[in-house]
Structures are given as structure tokens and as C-alpha cells.
Amino acid sequence: MKYQFPKNFYWGSAASSTQTEGAAFSSGKGESIWDHWFKHEPNRFHNGISSTEASTFYCNYQADIQLMKDIGHNSFRTSISWSRLIPNGVGSVNQEAVEFYSNVIDEQIKQGIQPFICLFHFDMPLSMQQIGGFENREVLDAYANFAETCFLLYGDRVKHWFTFNEPIVPVEGGYLYDFHYPNVVDFKRAVTVAYHTMLAHAKAVEKYRLLELKGQIGIILNLTPSYPRSQHPADTKAARICDLLFNRSFLDPAVKGEYPQELVSLLQEHQQMPEVREGDCELIAKGKVDLLGVNYYQPRRVKARENAVNPDAPFMPEHFFDYYEMPGRKMNPHRGWEIFEKGIYDILMNLKENYGNIPCYISENGMGVEGEQKFLVDGQIQDDYRIEFIQEHLKWLHKGLEEGSNCLGYHLWTFIDNWSWCNAYKNRYGFYQLDLKTQQRSVKKSGEWFAQVSKDNGFEVE
Ligand code: BG6
């Protein structure tokens, strides 16, 4: 069977500034929350490795972009580090950073690789966090000014902009589940940060549109379909609430320009509404995106809660559901995530049916594996499991296209094995293997396979 993809389909991968650049404390960069947190709690990071030890893209970008070209990339996403470009979050711009990002963008274009640029990938400048991060509306304006600075500097060459990557993750990590700084556990504050992030997004979109640049602006959301254990009304209700809290809380404002009434009512009922000010709704309405990036790794399976809520425990999303482990589910044991390829199709169909078939692309999908060294044969990692993972997802994506989805491309997470927040280098995701000691990059079998897929604009399987 042949899986042919549409002309000009985006083939590439994604990464982010903090996870690849290195040079975290040099070249004029200000500290981000990650630099700060590591200094204070290095034990929170796998094997005590910080982002300073990220894969040296800051000095190796030219050679790395050549490696992208070698495996058939026609597009690549990274982010601009706010704290590198504007070290204090507001105020003067770091000229060395201006030049660095300009060179990266030019080099990608020179190699025929469209630059997709994201403006925030979990990396709040420390100076902004010190005044409350996205809990403080001043920071929303600072972010919008940073975004505008980027549009003015690079908007002539960058045609695909993204305001945020997975904006729900800093909310979950930083304000609910203790896996990002500032390690707060408080539902109401989490909701405020989520809401303010979407206001910041809308402010940046508004700035972009005012400049009348020739390009598109979007957002990247990790859409995690919520599947109920059964069709029992209590299970389907649990799944519907999860969808509201974890998907529609960002998807609806980003695509429809408004929040679902059901979500507002739910938050009101539980006294968890953020402060809404005059003009907010109009602003959110202006934040509708041109292009949606979809990160998909795993589904969320839930069931109705089985035990009573502890009235003294902090209010959490899990007030409304229990996680459900489906018997026989396929797992990636390294990451502890279920592999459910059809999820990609379900997302695309949901976007088609309920979100006006907005132009979208798969901006991240991938498989993190620990100890890949054991798959080394004659110096190359034989990651057949990753090839199978990508291929099976692409088959479902293709089915979505056949049924009218407006999906424009597929990016793998990630290009070269990179540093991944608290997991550091535990799980490897790249098309290229990274030797941490020598910084040498070696193409994996999946990288060569992907080069062929990109060249043929598809693949054939029996
Ligand atoms: C994505 C993020 O959610 O998952 C990336 O956008 C991250 O920044 C990737 O690196 C993999 O995460 P993890 O936790 O498996 O290392």
C-alpha cells in the first residue's frame, strides 16, 4: 500500500532554544527559571544535568542545519529564548542574540529549510518570574513587546510564527503538579496563569497583525484526546470534563476566539474563575490563529472517580475523574506513555468537524527511549521501533487527509537527542544520536528512513 502525501507537505522536526543552545550563562543571556531552579535544586534534574549542557546549537548551528538538510528537512521549528534576546525580560536587547537568531534563520533559508519560530517554550525569564510570571498582567505586556521585537527583527524572513508551545504544560508543571518552577500547587492560580497566557497570546497576535507582515501566526497545543473507560454516563462525563480542562481551555480561545461556556460554568461552580477584566473577551477574540500546531504523544484515558475527594487536599483536576489503565494498552515503557496511533486521526477529525477544519500540522510526535546504546550495530542506532512508531502515526494522519483534514505536515520531536527539562538526557528522541562527552552527532536508522520518506513525499508498505 502506498501512502502519498500532498505536495509541499512539511517534513521536519522540532526543538527549542533552552533544550539545544547551551551557553545558558554566557553571550549576554539573562537567566531563565530553568537556570535558576537548577542552581537551587540540581537534584530535580535527571543525573544532575542542566540546560547549560544542551547540545551546543549556539555554536554548532551551521553544521546542525546541514544535518537537517541531509535527512530531507524542508522545515524545522525552534524557539527564540526571551531571556537571551532581552536578558531582563524588558528593556535592552542583547545584540549578540539578535545576530545569532538572524544567522540561524538565514542559514535555514539558505539550506531550503523553512524556519518555524516559536516565542515561548516553557522558558520564562527569571526577572519576569520574580514579579509573578504570568500571574502578573505586566508580564503579559512584556511578553507581547518581546514578541513584537521578534516580528520586527525577523518577520521579513520568518513566515510561520507560534506564540507558545504547549502553554498548558507550565500551568500543570508550575502550578499543579510540581514538575516546573515555581512549584506552586494551587488550582486557582493555575487557572489564572492559563487564562493570562491566552491573553498574552492574543496580545502578540494583535501586534503581529498590526505589522501587516506576510506570514502566519499560530500556537502549538498538546492535544491529548480524552477517552472514557466506557459509555457509562459517569465515564463519558469524566472524559468530557478532562477535554474541557486540558484541551478546550486552550483550543477554543485559540481557534474560536472564545472559551466554552461549559468550562466557564464548571469553574464558576467550583469558585475557581480567574479575574476577568473589561476588554479581555474582545482581546481573546482577536487571538484567533491562522495555523495550529498539534503535539501528540499519548491519549488520556479516564473513568468516573471511585473514591470520595479528601476535603482537606488541594483542589485538583482529578477532583473530576480517575485515570484509567486500559487492559492491553500498548506502552512506551521508557516514558510510561501509552502509544495509541489512532489518536492522531481522532484529533484531526475533531479539528475538521468542530473547529472549521483549521489549517494545522503535527508539530511534535515522537518516542523517547532510554539506553538506546543497546541498539547500536556497526556504529549506528537501529531504532526500528521509532520507524514503526512514526510510520503507524503517519498512516492514521494519511487517513485523516483522505477524509478531508487540513493537515499540512509532520514534525518529529526531535532532531538531535536533546536535553529535556527534568528528564535531561534520560529519554532519547532524536533522528541523530548525541554523544554527550564528544558532542558528536550520528544519524540513526530512523533519520535515514525519514530522509527517504521526505524525498518520496510518502512511503510504501506491504
Ligand atoms: C514535549 C515538549 O511535550 O515533550 C518538549 O514540547 C519535550 O519540550 C518533549 O522535550 C519530551 O518530553 P520528555 O518529558 O519526555 O523529555
Coordinates of N, CA and C in Angstrom, one line a residue, residues 255-451:
V255 N -8.7 29.0 18.5 CA -9.3 28.8 17.2 C -10.6 29.5 17.1
K256 N -11.4 29.5 18.1 CA -12.8 30.1 18.0 C -12.8 31.5 18.6
G257 N -11.8 31.9 19.4 CA -11.7 33.2 20.0 C -12.6 33.4 21.2
E258 N -13.1 32.2 21.7 CA -13.8 32.3 23.0 C -13.7 31.0 23.8
Y259 N -14.0 31.1 25.1 CA -14.0 29.9 25.9 C -15.3 29.2 25.9
P260 N -15.3 27.9 26.1 CA -16.5 27.1 26.1 C -17.4 27.5 27.3
Q261 N -18.6 27.8 27.1 CA -19.5 28.1 28.3 C -19.5 27.1 29.4
E262 N -19.4 25.8 28.9 CA -19.4 24.7 29.9 C -18.2 24.8 30.8
L263 N -17.1 25.2 30.3 CA -15.9 25.3 31.1 C -16.0 26.5 32.1
V264 N -16.6 27.6 31.6 CA -16.8 28.8 32.5 C -17.7 28.4 33.6
S265 N -18.8 27.7 33.3 CA -19.8 27.3 34.3 C -19.1 26.3 35.3
L266 N -18.3 25.4 34.9 CA -17.7 24.5 35.7 C -16.8 25.2 36.7
L267 N -16.0 26.2 36.2 CA -15.1 26.9 37.1 C -15.9 27.8 38.1
Q268 N -17.0 28.4 37.6 CA -17.8 29.2 38.5 C -18.4 28.3 39.6
E269 N -18.9 27.2 39.2 CA -19.5 26.3 40.2 C -18.5 25.9 41.3
H270 N -17.2 25.8 41.0 CA -16.2 25.4 42.0 C -15.4 26.6 42.5
Q271 N -15.9 27.8 42.3 CA -15.2 29.0 42.7 C -13.7 29.1 42.3
Q272 N -13.5 28.7 41.0 CA -12.1 28.7 40.5 C -11.9 29.7 39.3
M273 N -12.8 30.6 39.1 CA -12.7 31.5 38.0 C -11.6 32.5 38.2
P274 N -10.8 32.8 37.1 CA -9.8 33.9 37.2 C -10.5 35.2 37.2
E275 N -9.8 36.3 37.5 CA -10.4 37.6 37.4 C -10.5 38.0 35.9
V276 N -11.7 38.3 35.5 CA -11.9 38.7 34.1 C -12.1 40.2 34.0
R277 N -11.3 40.9 33.3 CA -11.4 42.4 33.2 C -12.1 42.8 32.0
E278 N -12.6 44.1 32.0 CA -13.2 44.6 30.8 C -12.2 44.6 29.6
G279 N -12.7 44.2 28.5 CA -11.8 44.2 27.3 C -11.2 42.9 27.1
D280 N -11.2 42.0 28.1 CA -10.5 40.7 27.9 C -11.1 39.9 26.8
C281 N -12.5 39.8 26.8 CA -13.1 39.0 25.8 C -12.9 39.4 24.4
E282 N -12.8 40.7 24.2 CA -12.5 41.3 22.9 C -11.1 40.9 22.5
L283 N -10.2 41.0 23.5 CA -8.8 40.7 23.2 C -8.7 39.2 22.8
I284 N -9.3 38.3 23.6 CA -9.3 36.9 23.3 C -9.8 36.6 21.9
A285 N -10.9 37.3 21.5 CA -11.4 37.2 20.1 C -10.5 37.5 19.1
K286 N -9.5 38.4 19.4 CA -8.5 38.8 18.4 C -7.4 37.8 18.2
G287 N -7.4 36.9 19.2 CA -6.2 35.9 19.2 C -6.4 34.7 18.3
K288 N -7.5 34.7 17.4 CA -7.7 33.5 16.6 C -6.5 33.3 15.7
V289 N -6.1 32.0 15.6 CA -4.8 31.8 14.9 C -5.1 31.4 13.4
D290 N -4.0 31.6 12.6 CA -4.0 31.2 11.2 C -3.7 29.7 11.0
L291 N -2.8 29.2 11.9 CA -2.3 27.9 11.8 C -2.1 27.3 13.2
L292 N -2.5 26.0 13.3 CA -2.4 25.4 14.6 C -1.4 24.2 14.6
G293 N -0.5 24.3 15.5 CA 0.5 23.2 15.6 C -0.1 22.2 16.6
V294 N -0.1 20.9 16.3 CA -0.6 19.9 17.2 C 0.5 19.0 17.7
N295 N 0.8 19.0 19.0 CA 1.7 18.0 19.5 C 0.9 16.8 20.0
Y296 N 1.3 15.6 19.6 CA 0.5 14.5 20.0 C 1.5 13.3 20.4
Y297 N 1.4 12.9 21.7 CA 2.2 11.8 22.2 C 1.4 10.7 22.7
Q298 N 0.3 11.0 23.4 CA -0.4 9.9 24.1 C -1.8 10.3 24.3
P299 N -2.7 9.3 24.5 CA -4.1 9.7 24.8 C -4.3 9.8 26.4
R300 N -5.4 10.3 26.8 CA -5.7 10.4 28.2 C -6.9 9.5 28.4
R301 N -6.8 8.4 29.2 CA -7.9 7.5 29.4 C -8.4 7.7 30.8
V302 N -9.7 7.9 31.0 CA -10.3 8.3 32.3 C -11.5 7.5 32.6
K303 N -11.9 7.5 33.9 CA -13.2 6.9 34.3 C -13.7 7.8 35.4
A304 N -14.9 7.6 35.8 CA -15.6 8.3 36.9 C -14.8 8.1 38.1
R305 N -14.7 9.1 39.0 CA -14.0 8.9 40.3 C -14.6 7.8 41.1
E306 N -13.7 7.0 41.7 CA -14.3 5.8 42.5 C -14.3 6.1 44.0
N307 N -13.4 7.0 44.5 CA -13.3 7.3 45.9 C -13.7 8.8 46.1
A308 N -14.1 9.0 47.4 CA -14.5 10.4 47.7 C -13.3 11.3 47.7
V309 N -13.5 12.6 47.4 CA -12.4 13.5 47.5 C -12.0 13.8 48.9
N310 N -10.7 13.9 49.2 CA -10.3 14.4 50.6 C -10.6 15.9 50.7
P311 N -11.5 16.3 51.5 CA -11.9 17.7 51.6 C -10.7 18.6 52.0
D312 N -9.7 18.1 52.6 CA -8.6 18.9 53.0 C -7.5 19.0 52.0
A313 N -7.5 18.1 51.0 CA -6.5 18.1 50.0 C -6.7 19.3 49.0
P314 N -5.6 19.8 48.4 CA -5.8 20.9 47.4 C -6.8 20.5 46.3
F315 N -7.6 21.4 45.8 CA -8.5 21.1 44.7 C -7.6 20.9 43.5
M316 N -7.9 19.8 42.8 CA -7.1 19.4 41.6 C -8.0 19.0 40.5
P317 N -7.5 19.0 39.2 CA -8.4 18.5 38.1 C -8.9 17.1 38.4
E318 N -8.1 16.3 39.2 CA -8.5 14.9 39.5 C -9.7 14.8 40.4
H319 N -10.2 16.0 40.8 CA -11.5 16.0 41.5 C -12.6 15.4 40.7
F320 N -12.4 15.5 39.4 CA -13.5 15.1 38.4 C -13.3 13.8 37.8
F321 N -12.2 13.1 38.0 CA -12.0 11.8 37.3 C -10.9 11.0 37.9
D322 N -10.8 9.8 37.5 CA -9.7 8.9 37.9 C -9.0 8.5 36.5
Y323 N -7.7 8.3 36.6 CA -7.1 7.8 35.4 C -7.4 6.3 35.2
Y324 N -7.5 5.9 34.0 CA -7.9 4.5 33.7 C -6.8 3.8 32.8
E325 N -6.3 2.7 33.3 CA -5.3 1.9 32.6 C -6.1 0.9 31.8
M326 N -6.2 1.1 30.5 CA -6.9 0.1 29.7 C -6.1 -1.2 29.6
P327 N -6.8 -2.3 29.9 CA -6.0 -3.6 29.7 C -5.6 -3.7 28.3
G328 N -4.3 -4.2 28.1 CA -3.8 -4.5 26.8 C -3.3 -3.2 26.1
R329 N -3.2 -2.1 26.7 CA -2.8 -0.9 26.0 C -1.3 -1.1 25.6
K330 N -1.0 -0.4 24.5 CA 0.4 -0.5 24.0 C 1.2 0.6 24.7
M331 N 2.4 0.2 25.3 CA 3.1 1.2 26.1 C 4.5 1.5 25.5
N332 N 4.9 2.7 25.7 CA 6.4 3.0 25.6 C 6.9 3.0 27.1
P333 N 7.5 1.9 27.5 CA 7.8 1.7 28.9 C 8.8 2.8 29.4
H334 N 9.6 3.3 28.5 CA 10.7 4.2 28.9 C 10.1 5.5 29.4
R335 N 9.1 6.0 28.7 CA 8.4 7.3 29.1 C 7.2 7.0 30.0
G336 N 6.7 5.8 29.9 CA 5.5 5.5 30.7 C 4.2 6.0 29.9
W337 N 4.4 6.2 28.7 CA 3.2 6.8 27.9 C 2.6 5.7 27.0
E338 N 1.3 5.7 26.9 CA 0.6 4.8 26.0 C 0.9 5.2 24.6
I339 N 1.0 4.2 23.7 CA 1.1 4.5 22.3 C -0.2 4.2 21.7
F340 N -0.9 5.2 21.1 CA -2.2 5.0 20.5 C -2.2 5.8 19.2
E341 N -1.8 5.2 18.1 CA -1.6 5.9 16.9 C -2.9 6.5 16.4
K342 N -4.1 5.9 16.6 CA -5.3 6.4 16.0 C -5.6 7.8 16.6
G343 N -5.0 8.1 17.8 CA -5.3 9.4 18.4 C -5.1 10.5 17.5
I344 N -4.1 10.4 16.6 CA -3.7 11.5 15.7 C -4.9 11.7 14.7
Y345 N -5.5 10.7 14.3 CA -6.6 10.8 13.4 C -7.8 11.4 14.1
D346 N -8.1 10.9 15.3 CA -9.2 11.5 16.1 C -9.0 13.0 16.3
I347 N -7.8 13.4 16.6 CA -7.6 14.9 16.7 C -7.9 15.6 15.4
L348 N -7.4 15.1 14.3 CA -7.6 15.7 13.0 C -9.1 15.8 12.7
M349 N -9.8 14.7 13.0 CA -11.3 14.7 12.7 C -12.0 15.7 13.6
N350 N -11.6 15.8 14.8 CA -12.2 16.8 15.7 C -12.0 18.2 15.2
L351 N -10.8 18.4 14.7 CA -10.5 19.8 14.2 C -11.3 20.0 13.0
K352 N -11.5 19.0 12.2 CA -12.3 19.1 10.9 C -13.8 19.4 11.3
E353 N -14.3 18.6 12.2 CA -15.7 18.7 12.4 C -16.1 19.8 13.3
N354 N -15.3 20.1 14.3 CA -15.7 21.1 15.3 C -14.9 22.4 15.3
Y355 N -13.8 22.5 14.5 CA -13.0 23.7 14.6 C -12.8 24.2 13.2
G356 N -13.8 24.1 12.3 CA -13.7 24.7 11.0 C -12.6 24.2 10.1
N357 N -12.1 23.0 10.4 CA -11.0 22.4 9.6 C -9.8 23.4 9.5
I358 N -9.5 24.0 10.6 CA -8.4 25.0 10.6 C -7.1 24.3 10.0
P359 N -6.3 25.1 9.2 CA -5.0 24.6 8.8 C -4.2 24.2 10.0
C360 N -3.6 23.0 10.0 CA -2.8 22.6 11.1 C -1.7 21.7 10.6
Y361 N -0.8 21.4 11.5 CA 0.2 20.4 11.2 C 0.6 19.7 12.5
I362 N 1.2 18.5 12.3 CA 1.7 17.8 13.5 C 3.0 18.4 13.9
S363 N 3.0 19.1 15.0 CA 4.3 19.9 15.3 C 5.2 19.1 16.2
E364 N 4.7 18.1 16.9 CA 5.5 17.2 17.6 C 4.8 15.8 17.7
N365 N 5.6 14.8 17.6 CA 5.2 13.4 17.8 C 6.5 12.7 18.0
G366 N 6.6 11.7 18.8 CA 7.9 11.1 19.0 C 7.9 10.1 20.1
M367 N 9.0 9.4 20.2 CA 9.2 8.3 21.1 C 10.5 8.4 21.8
G368 N 10.4 8.7 23.1 CA 11.7 8.8 23.9 C 12.0 7.4 24.5
V369 N 13.3 7.0 24.2 CA 13.8 5.7 24.6 C 15.0 5.9 25.5
E370 N 15.1 5.2 26.6 CA 16.2 5.2 27.5 C 17.2 4.1 27.1
G371 N 18.5 4.4 27.1 CA 19.5 3.4 26.9 C 19.5 2.9 25.4
E372 N 19.4 3.8 24.5 CA 19.4 3.4 23.1 C 20.7 2.8 22.6
Q373 N 21.8 3.0 23.4 CA 23.1 2.4 23.1 C 23.0 0.9 22.8
K374 N 22.0 0.3 23.4 CA 21.9 -1.2 23.2 C 21.4 -1.6 21.8
F375 N 21.0 -0.6 21.1 CA 20.6 -0.9 19.7 C 21.6 -0.5 18.7
L376 N 22.9 -0.2 19.2 CA 24.0 0.1 18.3 C 24.5 -1.1 17.5
V377 N 24.5 -1.0 16.2 CA 25.0 -2.1 15.3 C 25.9 -1.4 14.3
D378 N 27.2 -1.7 14.3 CA 28.2 -1.1 13.4 C 28.1 0.4 13.5
G379 N 28.1 0.9 14.7 CA 28.1 2.4 15.0 C 26.8 3.1 14.7
Q380 N 25.8 2.4 14.3 CA 24.5 3.2 14.1 C 23.4 2.6 15.0
I381 N 22.6 3.5 15.6 CA 21.4 3.0 16.4 C 20.4 2.5 15.4
Q382 N 20.0 1.3 15.6 CA 19.0 0.7 14.7 C 17.6 0.8 15.4
D383 N 17.0 2.0 15.3 CA 15.8 2.3 16.0 C 14.6 2.0 15.2
D384 N 14.5 0.7 14.9 CA 13.3 0.3 14.1 C 12.0 0.6 14.8
Y385 N 12.0 0.6 16.2 CA 10.8 0.9 16.9 C 10.3 2.3 16.6
R386 N 11.3 3.2 16.4 CA 10.9 4.6 16.1 C 10.4 4.7 14.7
I387 N 11.0 4.0 13.8 CA 10.4 4.0 12.4 C 9.0 3.5 12.4
E388 N 8.8 2.4 13.2 CA 7.4 1.9 13.2 C 6.5 2.9 13.9
F389 N 6.9 3.5 14.9 CA 6.1 4.5 15.6 C 5.7 5.6 14.7
I390 N 6.7 6.2 13.9 CA 6.4 7.3 13.0 C 5.4 6.8 11.9
Q391 N 5.8 5.7 11.3 CA 5.0 5.1 10.2 C 3.6 4.9 10.6
E392 N 3.4 4.3 11.7 CA 2.0 4.0 12.1 C 1.2 5.3 12.4
H393 N 1.8 6.3 12.9 CA 1.1 7.6 13.1 C 0.9 8.2 11.7
L394 N 1.8 8.1 10.8 CA 1.6 8.7 9.5 C 0.5 8.0 8.7
K395 N 0.3 6.7 9.0 CA -0.8 6.1 8.3 C -2.1 6.7 8.7
W396 N -2.3 6.9 10.0 CA -3.5 7.5 10.5 C -3.6 8.9 10.1
L397 N -2.5 9.6 10.0 CA -2.6 11.0 9.5 C -3.0 11.0 8.0
H398 N -2.5 10.0 7.3 CA -2.9 9.9 5.9 C -4.4 9.7 5.7
K399 N -4.9 8.8 6.6 CA -6.3 8.5 6.6 C -7.1 9.8 6.8
G400 N -6.6 10.6 7.8 CA -7.3 11.9 8.0 C -7.3 12.8 6.8
L401 N -6.2 12.8 6.1 CA -6.1 13.6 4.9 C -7.1 13.1 3.8
E402 N -7.2 11.8 3.7 CA -8.1 11.2 2.7 C -9.6 11.6 3.1
E403 N -9.8 11.9 4.4 CA -11.1 12.2 4.8 C -11.3 13.7 5.0
G404 N -10.4 14.5 4.4 CA -10.5 15.9 4.3 C -9.8 16.8 5.3
S405 N -9.0 16.2 6.1 CA -8.3 17.0 7.1 C -7.3 18.0 6.4
N406 N -7.2 19.1 7.1 CA -6.3 20.2 6.6 C -4.9 20.2 7.2
C407 N -4.4 19.0 7.3 CA -3.1 18.8 8.0 C -2.0 19.0 7.0
L408 N -1.1 19.9 7.3 CA -0.1 20.3 6.3 C 1.3 19.8 6.5
G409 N 1.5 19.0 7.5 CA 2.9 18.5 7.7 C 3.0 17.6 8.9
Y410 N 4.3 17.2 9.1 CA 4.6 16.3 10.2 C 6.0 16.6 10.7
H411 N 6.2 17.0 11.9 CA 7.5 17.2 12.5 C 7.7 16.2 13.7
L412 N 8.8 15.6 13.7 CA 9.1 14.7 14.8 C 9.8 15.5 15.9
W413 N 9.5 15.1 17.2 CA 10.3 15.5 18.3 C 11.3 14.4 18.5
T414 N 12.6 14.6 18.2 CA 13.3 15.8 17.9 C 14.4 15.6 16.8
F415 N 15.2 16.5 16.6 CA 16.2 16.5 15.6 C 17.4 15.7 16.1
I416 N 18.2 16.3 17.0 CA 19.3 15.6 17.7 C 18.8 15.3 19.1
D417 N 19.1 14.2 19.7 CA 18.8 13.9 21.1 C 19.0 15.2 21.9
N418 N 18.0 15.6 22.6 CA 18.3 16.9 23.3 C 17.9 16.8 24.8
W419 N 18.4 17.8 25.5 CA 18.1 18.0 26.9 C 16.6 18.2 27.1
S420 N 16.0 17.5 28.0 CA 14.6 17.7 28.2 C 14.1 17.9 29.6
W421 N 14.3 19.2 30.0 CA 13.8 19.6 31.3 C 14.3 18.7 32.4
C422 N 13.3 18.3 33.3 CA 13.8 17.5 34.4 C 14.3 16.1 34.0
N423 N 13.8 15.7 32.8 CA 14.3 14.4 32.3 C 15.7 14.5 31.7
A424 N 16.2 15.7 31.5 CA 17.5 15.9 31.0 C 17.7 15.0 29.7
Y425 N 18.7 14.1 29.8 CA 19.0 13.2 28.7 C 18.5 11.8 28.9
K426 N 17.6 11.6 29.8 CA 17.1 10.2 30.1 C 16.6 9.5 28.9
N427 N 15.6 10.1 28.3 CA 15.0 9.5 27.1 C 15.5 10.2 25.8
R428 N 15.9 9.4 24.9 CA 16.4 10.0 23.6 C 15.3 9.9 22.6
Y429 N 15.2 11.1 21.9 CA 14.1 11.2 20.9 C 14.6 11.5 19.5
G430 N 15.9 11.7 19.3 CA 16.3 12.3 18.0 C 16.4 11.4 16.8
F431 N 16.5 12.1 15.7 CA 16.9 11.4 14.4 C 18.4 11.2 14.4
Y432 N 19.1 12.0 15.2 CA 20.5 11.9 15.4 C 20.8 11.6 16.9
Q433 N 21.8 10.6 17.0 CA 22.2 10.3 18.4 C 23.3 11.4 18.8
L434 N 23.2 11.7 20.1 CA 24.2 12.7 20.6 C 25.1 12.0 21.6
D435 N 26.4 12.1 21.3 CA 27.4 11.6 22.3 C 27.7 12.8 23.2
L436 N 27.2 12.6 24.5 CA 27.3 13.8 25.4 C 28.7 14.2 25.7
K437 N 29.6 13.3 25.7 CA 31.0 13.7 26.0 C 31.7 14.4 24.8
T438 N 31.5 13.9 23.6 CA 32.2 14.5 22.5 C 31.4 15.4 21.7
Q439 N 30.1 15.4 22.0 CA 29.1 16.2 21.3 C 28.9 15.8 19.8
Q440 N 29.5 14.6 19.5 CA 29.4 14.1 18.1 C 27.9 13.7 17.8
R441 N 27.5 14.0 16.6 CA 26.2 13.6 16.2 C 26.3 12.4 15.2
S442 N 25.4 11.4 15.3 CA 25.5 10.3 14.4 C 24.0 10.0 14.0
V443 N 23.8 9.8 12.7 CA 22.4 9.6 12.2 C 22.0 8.2 12.6
K444 N 20.7 8.2 13.1 CA 20.1 6.9 13.5 C 19.5 6.3 12.2
K445 N 19.1 5.0 12.3 CA 18.4 4.4 11.1 C 17.1 5.2 10.8
S446 N 16.4 5.7 11.8 CA 15.2 6.5 11.6 C 15.5 7.7 10.8
G447 N 16.6 8.4 11.0 CA 17.0 9.6 10.3 C 17.1 9.3 8.8
E448 N 17.8 8.2 8.5 CA 17.9 7.8 7.0 C 16.6 7.4 6.4
W449 N 15.8 6.7 7.2 CA 14.5 6.3 6.7 C 13.6 7.6 6.4
F450 N 13.7 8.6 7.3 CA 12.9 9.8 7.2 C 13.3 10.6 6.0
A451 N 14.6 10.6 5.7 CA 15.2 11.3 4.5 C 14.5 10.7 3.3

